[in-house]
Coordinates of C-alpha atoms in Angstrom, one line a residue:
X1 CA 0.1 -0.2 0.3
X2 CA 1.6 3.0 -1.0
X3 CA -0.7 5.9 0.3
X4 CA -0.2 7.9 3.4
X5 CA -3.1 9.0 6.2
X6 CA -2.3 12.3 4.7
X7 CA -3.4 11.2 1.1
X8 CA -7.2 9.8 2.8
X9 CA -7.5 13.2 4.3
X10 CA -6.5 16.5 3.3
X11 CA -6.8 19.9 3.6
X12 CA -8.4 21.9 0.9
X13 CA -12.0 24.1 -0.2
X14 CA -15.2 22.9 -1.2
X15 CA -17.2 21.7 -2.9
X16 CA -15.9 18.6 -4.3
X17 CA -12.5 17.0 -4.0
X18 CA -12.8 15.1 -7.9
X19 CA -14.3 18.1 -9.4
X20 CA -12.9 21.3 -8.0
X21 CA -9.7 19.7 -5.4
X22 CA -8.3 17.4 -8.2
X23 CA -8.5 19.4 -11.1
X24 CA -7.2 22.7 -9.0
X25 CA -4.2 20.2 -8.6
X26 CA -4.5 18.9 -12.5
X27 CA -4.2 22.6 -14.0
X28 CA -1.0 23.6 -12.0
X29 CA 0.7 20.4 -12.3
X30 CA 0.4 20.7 -15.9
X31 CA 1.5 24.1 -16.0
X32 CA 5.3 23.2 -14.0
X33 CA 4.9 20.5 -16.1
X34 CA 5.7 22.7 -19.1
X35 CA 9.1 24.1 -17.5
X36 CA 9.4 27.6 -18.8
X37 CA 6.2 29.8 -19.5
X38 CA 8.1 32.9 -21.0
X39 CA 7.1 31.5 -24.7
X40 CA 3.7 31.0 -23.6
X41 CA 0.9 32.6 -25.5
X42 CA -2.7 31.1 -24.2
X43 CA -4.0 28.2 -22.2
X44 CA -7.0 26.3 -22.8
X45 CA -8.4 23.6 -20.6
X46 CA -11.1 20.9 -21.9
X47 CA -13.3 19.2 -19.6
X48 CA -14.7 15.9 -20.4
X49 CA -17.6 13.1 -19.4
X50 CA -18.7 14.2 -15.3
X51 CA -16.4 17.2 -15.1
X52 CA -18.1 18.5 -18.3
X53 CA -21.6 17.6 -16.8
X54 CA -21.7 19.0 -13.3
X55 CA -18.5 21.1 -13.4
X56 CA -20.2 24.1 -13.2
X57 CA -22.4 23.0 -9.9
X58 CA -19.4 21.7 -8.6
X59 CA -17.0 24.7 -9.4
X60 CA -14.6 22.8 -11.6
X61 CA -14.6 25.6 -13.8
X62 CA -13.6 28.4 -11.2
X63 CA -10.9 25.5 -9.6
X64 CA -9.3 25.2 -13.1
X65 CA -8.6 28.8 -13.5
X66 CA -7.2 29.1 -9.9
X67 CA -5.0 26.5 -10.4
X68 CA -3.8 28.1 -13.6
X69 CA -3.3 31.1 -11.4
X70 CA -0.9 28.8 -9.4
X71 CA -3.3 28.4 -6.2
X72 CA -3.4 25.3 -4.1
X73 CA -6.5 23.8 -2.7
X74 CA -4.7 24.2 0.6
X75 CA -3.5 27.2 0.3
X76 CA -6.1 29.5 -1.2
X77 CA -7.9 31.4 0.9
X78 CA -11.8 30.7 0.3
X79 CA -12.8 34.2 1.3
X80 CA -10.7 35.7 -2.0
X81 CA -11.6 33.4 -4.8
X82 CA -14.6 35.4 -5.9
X83 CA -12.3 38.5 -6.2
X84 CA -9.7 37.0 -8.1
X85 CA -11.7 35.3 -10.3
X86 CA -14.2 38.4 -11.2
X87 CA -10.6 40.2 -11.9
X88 CA -9.0 38.0 -13.8
X89 CA -12.4 37.7 -16.0
X90 CA -12.8 41.8 -16.1
X91 CA -9.0 42.0 -17.1
X92 CA -9.3 39.1 -19.9
X93 CA -6.1 37.8 -18.9
X94 CA -4.7 35.0 -16.6
X95 CA -1.0 35.4 -14.9
X96 CA 0.1 31.5 -15.1
X97 CA 1.6 30.5 -12.2
X98 CA 1.6 34.0 -10.9
X99 CA 4.3 34.8 -13.2
X100 CA 3.3 35.1 -17.1
X101 CA 0.4 36.7 -18.5
X102 CA -1.7 35.4 -21.3
X103 CA -5.2 36.4 -22.5
X104 CA -7.7 34.3 -21.1
X105 CA -11.6 34.5 -21.2
X106 CA -13.8 31.7 -19.3
X107 CA -16.4 31.2 -22.6
X108 CA -13.5 30.3 -25.1
X109 CA -10.4 29.1 -22.6
X110 CA -12.5 26.1 -21.0
X111 CA -14.2 23.6 -23.0
X112 CA -17.1 21.6 -22.1
X113 CA -17.2 18.2 -24.3
X114 CA -20.6 16.9 -22.2
X115 CA -20.8 14.1 -24.8
X116 CA -16.9 13.0 -24.6
X117 CA -15.2 11.1 -22.1
X118 CA -11.6 10.3 -22.3
X119 CA -10.5 6.5 -21.7
X120 CA -9.3 6.0 -18.2
X121 CA -12.0 7.5 -16.0
X122 CA -15.1 9.5 -16.2
X123 CA -13.2 13.0 -14.8
X124 CA -11.0 13.8 -17.6
X125 CA -9.2 16.9 -18.5
X126 CA -7.0 18.0 -21.4
X127 CA -4.7 21.3 -21.2
X128 CA -2.8 23.1 -24.2
X129 CA -0.6 25.5 -23.6
X130 CA -0.3 27.9 -27.0
X131 CA 3.4 29.1 -27.6
X132 CA 4.6 32.0 -29.3
X133 CA 5.7 29.8 -32.5
X134 CA 2.8 28.1 -33.3
X135 CA 3.6 24.8 -31.2
X136 CA 1.5 23.5 -28.4
X137 CA 2.2 21.4 -25.3
X138 CA -0.7 19.5 -24.5
X139 CA -1.7 17.2 -21.2
X140 CA -4.3 14.8 -20.5
X141 CA -5.3 14.3 -16.4
X142 CA -7.8 12.3 -14.8
X143 CA -9.3 13.5 -11.0
X144 CA -10.0 10.0 -9.6
X145 CA -11.6 10.7 -6.3
X146 CA -10.3 12.7 -3.4
X147 CA -8.4 14.9 -4.8
X148 CA -6.0 12.0 -6.4
X149 CA -4.9 13.1 -10.1
X150 CA -3.2 11.0 -12.4
X151 CA -1.6 11.9 -15.9
X152 CA -2.6 10.1 -18.9
X153 CA -1.0 6.5 -18.6
X154 CA 0.3 7.0 -15.2
X155 CA -2.0 4.5 -12.8
X156 CA -1.1 1.8 -16.1
X157 CA 2.6 2.4 -15.6
X158 CA 2.3 2.4 -11.4
X159 CA 0.5 -0.9 -11.8
X160 CA 3.3 -2.7 -13.8
X161 CA 5.7 -1.4 -11.3
X162 CA 7.1 -3.7 -8.5
X163 CA 5.4 -2.6 -5.4
X164 CA 7.5 -0.4 -3.3
X165 CA 7.2 -2.4 0.9
X166 CA 9.3 0.0 2.8
X167 CA 6.4 -0.1 5.7
X168 CA 7.0 -2.5 8.6
X169 CA 3.4 -3.9 8.0
X170 CA 2.3 -4.0 4.4
X171 CA -1.0 -4.9 3.3
X172 CA -3.3 -4.7 0.5
X173 CA -6.4 -6.5 1.9
X174 CA -7.9 -6.2 5.3
X175 CA -6.9 -10.0 5.3
X176 CA -3.5 -9.5 5.0
X177 CA -3.6 -6.7 7.5
X178 CA -5.8 -8.6 10.0
X179 CA -3.0 -10.9 9.5
X180 CA -0.4 -8.7 10.6
X181 CA -1.8 -8.1 14.0
X182 CA -2.3 -11.6 14.5
X183 CA 1.3 -12.4 13.8
X184 CA 2.8 -9.7 15.9
X185 CA 0.3 -8.9 18.7
X186 CA -0.6 -5.5 17.3
X187 CA -3.9 -3.2 17.1
X188 CA -4.1 -1.3 13.5
X189 CA -3.6 1.9 14.9
X190 CA -0.2 0.8 16.2
X191 CA 0.9 -0.5 12.6
X192 CA -0.4 2.5 10.8
X193 CA 1.2 4.2 13.1
X194 CA 4.3 2.3 12.3
X195 CA 4.0 2.7 8.7
X196 CA 4.0 6.6 8.7
X197 CA 6.9 6.9 11.0
X198 CA 8.7 4.9 8.1
X199 CA 8.0 7.9 5.9
X200 CA 8.1 11.0 8.4
X201 CA 9.2 11.5 12.0
X202 CA 6.5 11.1 15.3
X203 CA 6.2 15.2 15.7
X204 CA 5.2 15.5 12.0
X205 CA 2.7 12.9 12.5
X206 CA 1.2 14.3 15.4
X207 CA 1.5 17.7 14.4
X208 CA -0.1 16.6 11.0
X209 CA -3.0 14.6 12.6
X210 CA -3.7 16.8 15.1
X211 CA -3.6 20.1 12.5
X212 CA -6.3 17.3 10.5
X213 CA -8.5 17.4 13.4
X214 CA -8.3 20.7 14.4
X215 CA -9.5 21.9 10.7
X216 CA -12.3 19.4 11.0
X217 CA -13.1 20.4 14.4
X218 CA -12.8 24.1 13.5
X219 CA -15.4 23.6 10.1
X220 CA -18.0 22.5 12.3
X221 CA -17.8 24.9 14.3
X222 CA -18.2 27.6 11.4
X223 CA -20.9 25.8 9.8
X224 CA -23.2 25.8 13.4
X225 CA -22.9 29.7 13.5
X226 CA -23.4 30.5 9.8
X227 CA -26.9 30.8 8.1
X228 CA -28.1 32.1 5.0
X229 CA -28.5 30.3 1.4
X230 CA -26.1 28.2 0.1
X231 CA -24.6 29.4 -3.8
X232 CA -25.6 27.8 -7.2
X233 CA -29.2 28.6 -8.1
X234 CA -31.1 26.1 -6.0
X235 CA -31.9 28.9 -3.3
X236 CA -30.9 26.0 -0.4
X237 CA -30.7 27.5 3.2
X238 CA -28.3 26.2 5.3
X239 CA -30.3 24.6 8.4
X240 CA -27.6 23.5 10.8
X241 CA -26.8 26.5 12.7
X242 CA -30.8 27.2 13.0
X243 CA -31.4 23.9 13.8
X244 CA -28.0 24.2 16.1
X245 CA -30.1 27.2 18.0
X246 CA -33.0 25.3 18.6
X247 CA -31.3 22.3 20.3
X248 CA -29.4 24.5 22.7
X249 CA -30.5 26.6 25.9
X250 CA -32.6 29.1 26.3
X251 CA -32.6 30.9 29.0
X252 CA -30.5 28.1 30.9
X253 CA -33.2 25.6 29.5
X254 CA -32.6 23.1 26.7
X255 CA -35.3 23.5 24.2
X256 CA -37.2 20.2 23.0
X257 CA -34.6 17.8 24.7
X258 CA -35.2 14.3 23.7
X259 CA -33.1 11.1 24.8
X260 CA -31.4 11.0 21.1
X261 CA -30.2 14.5 21.1
X262 CA -26.4 13.5 21.6
X263 CA -27.5 11.5 17.9
X264 CA -29.2 14.6 16.2
X265 CA -26.2 16.4 17.5
X266 CA -23.9 14.2 15.2
X267 CA -26.5 15.2 12.9
X268 CA -25.7 18.8 12.6
X269 CA -21.8 18.7 12.9
X270 CA -22.1 16.3 9.7
X271 CA -24.8 18.9 7.7
X272 CA -22.6 21.8 9.1
X273 CA -19.4 20.5 7.4
X274 CA -21.1 19.8 4.1
X275 CA -23.0 23.1 4.0
X276 CA -19.7 24.7 4.3
X277 CA -18.2 22.7 1.6
X278 CA -21.1 23.5 -0.4
X279 CA -20.0 27.1 -0.1
X280 CA -16.8 26.9 -1.2
X281 CA -15.4 26.6 2.4
X282 CA -12.1 25.2 4.1
X283 CA -12.9 21.3 4.4
X284 CA -10.6 18.4 5.2
X285 CA -11.0 15.8 2.2
X286 CA -12.2 12.8 4.4
X287 CA -12.3 10.8 1.9
X288 CA -13.9 12.8 -0.8
X289 CA -15.8 16.6 -0.7
X290 CA -19.0 15.6 -1.2
X291 CA -18.7 12.6 2.1
X292 CA -16.8 15.2 4.1
X293 CA -19.0 15.6 6.8
X294 CA -18.7 12.2 8.1
X295 CA -15.4 11.7 9.6
X296 CA -15.5 15.0 11.4
X297 CA -19.1 14.5 12.7
X298 CA -18.4 10.9 14.7
X299 CA -15.0 12.6 15.8
X300 CA -16.5 15.1 17.7
X301 CA -19.2 12.8 19.1
X302 CA -16.4 10.6 20.3
X303 CA -14.7 12.7 21.5
X304 CA -17.3 15.0 23.8
X305 CA -20.1 12.4 24.2
X306 CA -18.0 9.4 24.6
X307 CA -15.6 10.5 27.9
X308 CA -12.1 9.4 26.6
X309 CA -9.5 9.0 29.2
X310 CA -7.1 10.1 26.4
X311 CA -9.2 12.1 24.0
X312 CA -5.4 13.4 22.4
X313 CA -4.5 9.9 21.4
X314 CA -8.0 8.4 20.8
X315 CA -8.4 11.1 18.2
X316 CA -5.0 10.4 16.3
X317 CA -5.7 6.4 16.5
X318 CA -9.4 7.3 15.0
X319 CA -7.5 9.3 11.7
X320 CA -4.9 6.1 11.5
X321 CA -7.4 3.3 11.7
X322 CA -10.3 5.1 9.1
X323 CA -7.2 6.2 6.5
X324 CA -6.3 2.3 6.4
X325 CA -9.7 1.5 5.7
X326 CA -10.1 4.5 2.7
X327 CA -6.3 3.1 1.3
X328 CA -7.9 -0.2 1.1
X329 CA -11.5 0.9 -0.6
X330 CA -9.5 3.3 -3.4
X331 CA -6.9 0.5 -3.8
X332 CA -9.5 -2.6 -4.5
X333 CA -12.7 -0.2 -5.5
X334 CA -12.9 3.4 -5.7
X335 CA -13.5 6.5 -4.0
X336 CA -15.1 8.3 -6.7
X337 CA -18.4 8.8 -7.1
X338 CA -18.4 9.2 -10.8
X339 CA -16.7 6.1 -11.2
X340 CA -18.9 3.9 -8.8
X341 CA -21.9 6.1 -7.1
X342 CA -22.2 8.1 -3.7
X343 CA -21.4 4.2 -2.1
X344 CA -17.9 5.1 -2.9
X345 CA -17.8 8.2 -1.2
X346 CA -20.5 8.5 1.6
X347 CA -20.4 4.4 2.0
X348 CA -16.9 4.5 2.4
X349 CA -16.4 7.5 4.7
X350 CA -19.1 5.9 6.9
X351 CA -17.2 2.8 7.2
X352 CA -14.0 5.0 7.7
X353 CA -16.2 6.5 10.8
X354 CA -17.1 3.2 12.0
X355 CA -13.7 1.7 12.1
X356 CA -12.5 4.7 13.6
X357 CA -14.3 5.0 16.4
X358 CA -14.2 1.6 17.3
X359 CA -10.3 1.4 17.4
X360 CA -10.7 4.9 19.2
X361 CA -12.7 3.0 21.9
X362 CA -10.5 0.3 21.8
X363 CA -12.0 -2.5 20.4
X364 CA -9.8 -5.5 18.4
X365 CA -8.9 -5.7 15.1
X366 CA -12.1 -7.9 14.4
X367 CA -14.4 -5.4 15.2
X368 CA -12.6 -2.8 13.8
X369 CA -13.2 -4.7 10.4
X370 CA -16.8 -5.5 11.5
X371 CA -17.7 -2.3 11.9
X372 CA -16.0 -1.2 8.1
X373 CA -18.1 -4.2 6.5
X374 CA -20.9 -3.0 8.4
X375 CA -20.6 1.1 7.1
X376 CA -19.9 -0.4 3.3
X377 CA -22.6 -3.0 3.4
X378 CA -25.3 -0.9 3.9
X379 CA -24.3 2.1 1.2
X380 CA -24.2 -0.6 -1.4
X381 CA -25.5 1.0 -4.7
X382 CA -26.0 4.3 -3.7
X383 CA -26.3 6.5 -6.3
X384 CA -24.5 10.0 -6.8
X385 CA -27.5 12.2 -8.7
X386 CA -26.8 15.6 -7.5
X387 CA -29.7 18.0 -8.1
X388 CA -28.0 20.8 -10.4
X389 CA -24.7 19.2 -9.7
X390 CA -24.6 21.0 -6.8
X391 CA -23.1 19.1 -4.1
X392 CA -26.4 20.1 -1.8
X393 CA -29.0 17.4 -2.5
X394 CA -29.0 15.0 -1.1
X395 CA -25.3 15.5 -0.4
X396 CA -25.9 17.6 2.7
X397 CA -28.4 15.5 4.5
X398 CA -26.9 11.8 3.6
X399 CA -23.7 12.8 5.2
X400 CA -25.7 13.7 9.0
X401 CA -27.8 10.1 7.8
X402 CA -23.7 8.2 7.0
X403 CA -22.5 9.4 10.3
X404 CA -25.5 7.8 12.3
X405 CA -24.9 4.6 10.6
X406 CA -21.3 5.0 11.2
X407 CA -22.3 5.2 15.3
X408 CA -24.7 2.2 14.9
X409 CA -22.0 0.3 12.9
X410 CA -19.4 0.8 15.5
X411 CA -22.1 0.0 18.3
X412 CA -22.7 -3.4 17.1
X413 CA -19.1 -4.3 16.0
X414 CA -17.9 -3.0 19.9
X415 CA -21.1 -5.1 21.3
X416 CA -20.1 -8.3 19.0
X417 CA -17.2 -10.6 19.4
X418 CA -15.7 -9.8 15.9
X419 CA -17.1 -12.8 14.1
X420 CA -18.8 -11.8 11.2
X421 CA -20.2 -13.3 7.9
X422 CA -19.2 -11.1 5.0
X423 CA -15.5 -9.9 5.0
X424 CA -14.8 -6.4 4.6
X425 CA -12.2 -7.4 1.4
X426 CA -15.6 -9.1 -0.1
X427 CA -17.6 -6.1 1.2
X428 CA -15.2 -3.9 -0.8
X429 CA -15.1 -6.3 -4.1
X430 CA -18.8 -6.0 -4.5
X431 CA -18.8 -2.4 -3.9
X432 CA -16.5 -2.2 -6.9
X433 CA -18.7 -4.8 -8.8
X434 CA -21.6 -3.1 -8.3
X435 CA -19.9 0.7 -9.2
X436 CA -19.0 -1.1 -12.4
X437 CA -22.6 -2.6 -13.5
X438 CA -24.6 0.6 -12.5
X439 CA -25.9 3.2 -15.1
X440 CA -23.5 5.7 -16.1
X441 CA -26.5 8.3 -15.8
X442 CA -26.4 7.2 -11.6
X443 CA -22.5 7.8 -11.3
X444 CA -22.1 11.7 -10.8
X445 CA -23.7 13.3 -14.7
X446 CA -27.4 14.7 -13.1
X447 CA -28.8 12.6 -15.8
X448 CA -30.5 10.5 -13.4
X449 CA -31.9 9.8 -10.2
X450 CA -33.3 12.4 -8.2
X451 CA -31.3 15.1 -10.1
X452 CA -33.7 14.2 -13.0
X453 CA -36.8 13.3 -11.1
X454 CA -36.8 16.5 -9.1
X455 CA -36.3 18.7 -11.8
X456 CA -38.9 17.0 -14.1
X457 CA -41.8 17.2 -11.3
X458 CA -41.3 20.8 -10.8
X459 CA -41.8 21.5 -14.6
X460 CA -45.1 19.6 -14.7
X461 CA -46.0 21.4 -11.6
X462 CA -45.3 24.5 -13.4

């Protein structure tokens, strides 16, 4: 397994890891790989398949332009994005990587190929740099989910190479990870920590994990106090802040307190994050932006409601363990909604959160696997059908429901002895096959499911 915990958890901006984060990274990488930009006189970005069909709703256009400017998902200030884009459009120019100025207009510089896909993945892009002598430099990239990108042919080349096994506990399946645990008498978070320490210092690892949690926590906090309307044209109102107020004190007394208020809070944590994501705010890809609310919500539930004796270490174990599940899902299936539907986003995030919670609570490796398998199993077949191509409906509520499912899965696993009928590896393979069988219109194209039904009903009502 050649992935790190920080590959699965990346700090960036909304609303989509595959349609926003990935294209921004790809655009910047293209220009960096072109070398000197001194002879550049123009640039084009061609967007294919799912990127073209739902790109405007997912802010792919904005992300590409920002990437060409040299911005990065982790470095760009979300509050400055609209001003940067407006200035570039007004001037009719882009400063490539912040250095070389070339003419650029949105309507001609971005070309949307809604009826075409590139061969390696539904999220394909082609960048063209025009040079002074009339020649061009052209590259194709794919955004393969979770902010990961590959150049054309790169994934096949990597697959052909012999795997690099430089970590102490290598694994490509959950069966291998469980076997390592039994052989060495170690927990999954302990083995994942050892693997990370083969790449970095303990200080860097813990500082990185703590930063991930801080950004997640801050995102929840901001979402729980921010009201208003989400961008995109659906006129969707933010709800988390209002519901959070209703759930809390009114002159020292709790309002409408119910026995399940703790889980209601979890739902609001997740919705708060995904409202922030839909607004283009700062989020952590976990493992995607469309599913970014589930892990933070369950982590806050653990820290505040499970009364841990060592919450700092518990949070670190949670993140390491959940990353292991995400790695397995990405390697052996996919975390791209455009490739296998939302089962690969919300389903995987649910499995990751469930496994992480069990690990933080001190559960055995077998219970960790059981929790993750339950999380996957009960999202099999979930389609990705965002209305208007926006990461709003059903995505925001879906994160709230996924967080509750994760806690339920962890609870079931913790109350058992770790034995279960379906292995996590079998569940992941089933998810892969289900995604392969799923019709394209249900895989982040907004051509089927809720995306079409709601529009049809609304038009009929008119």
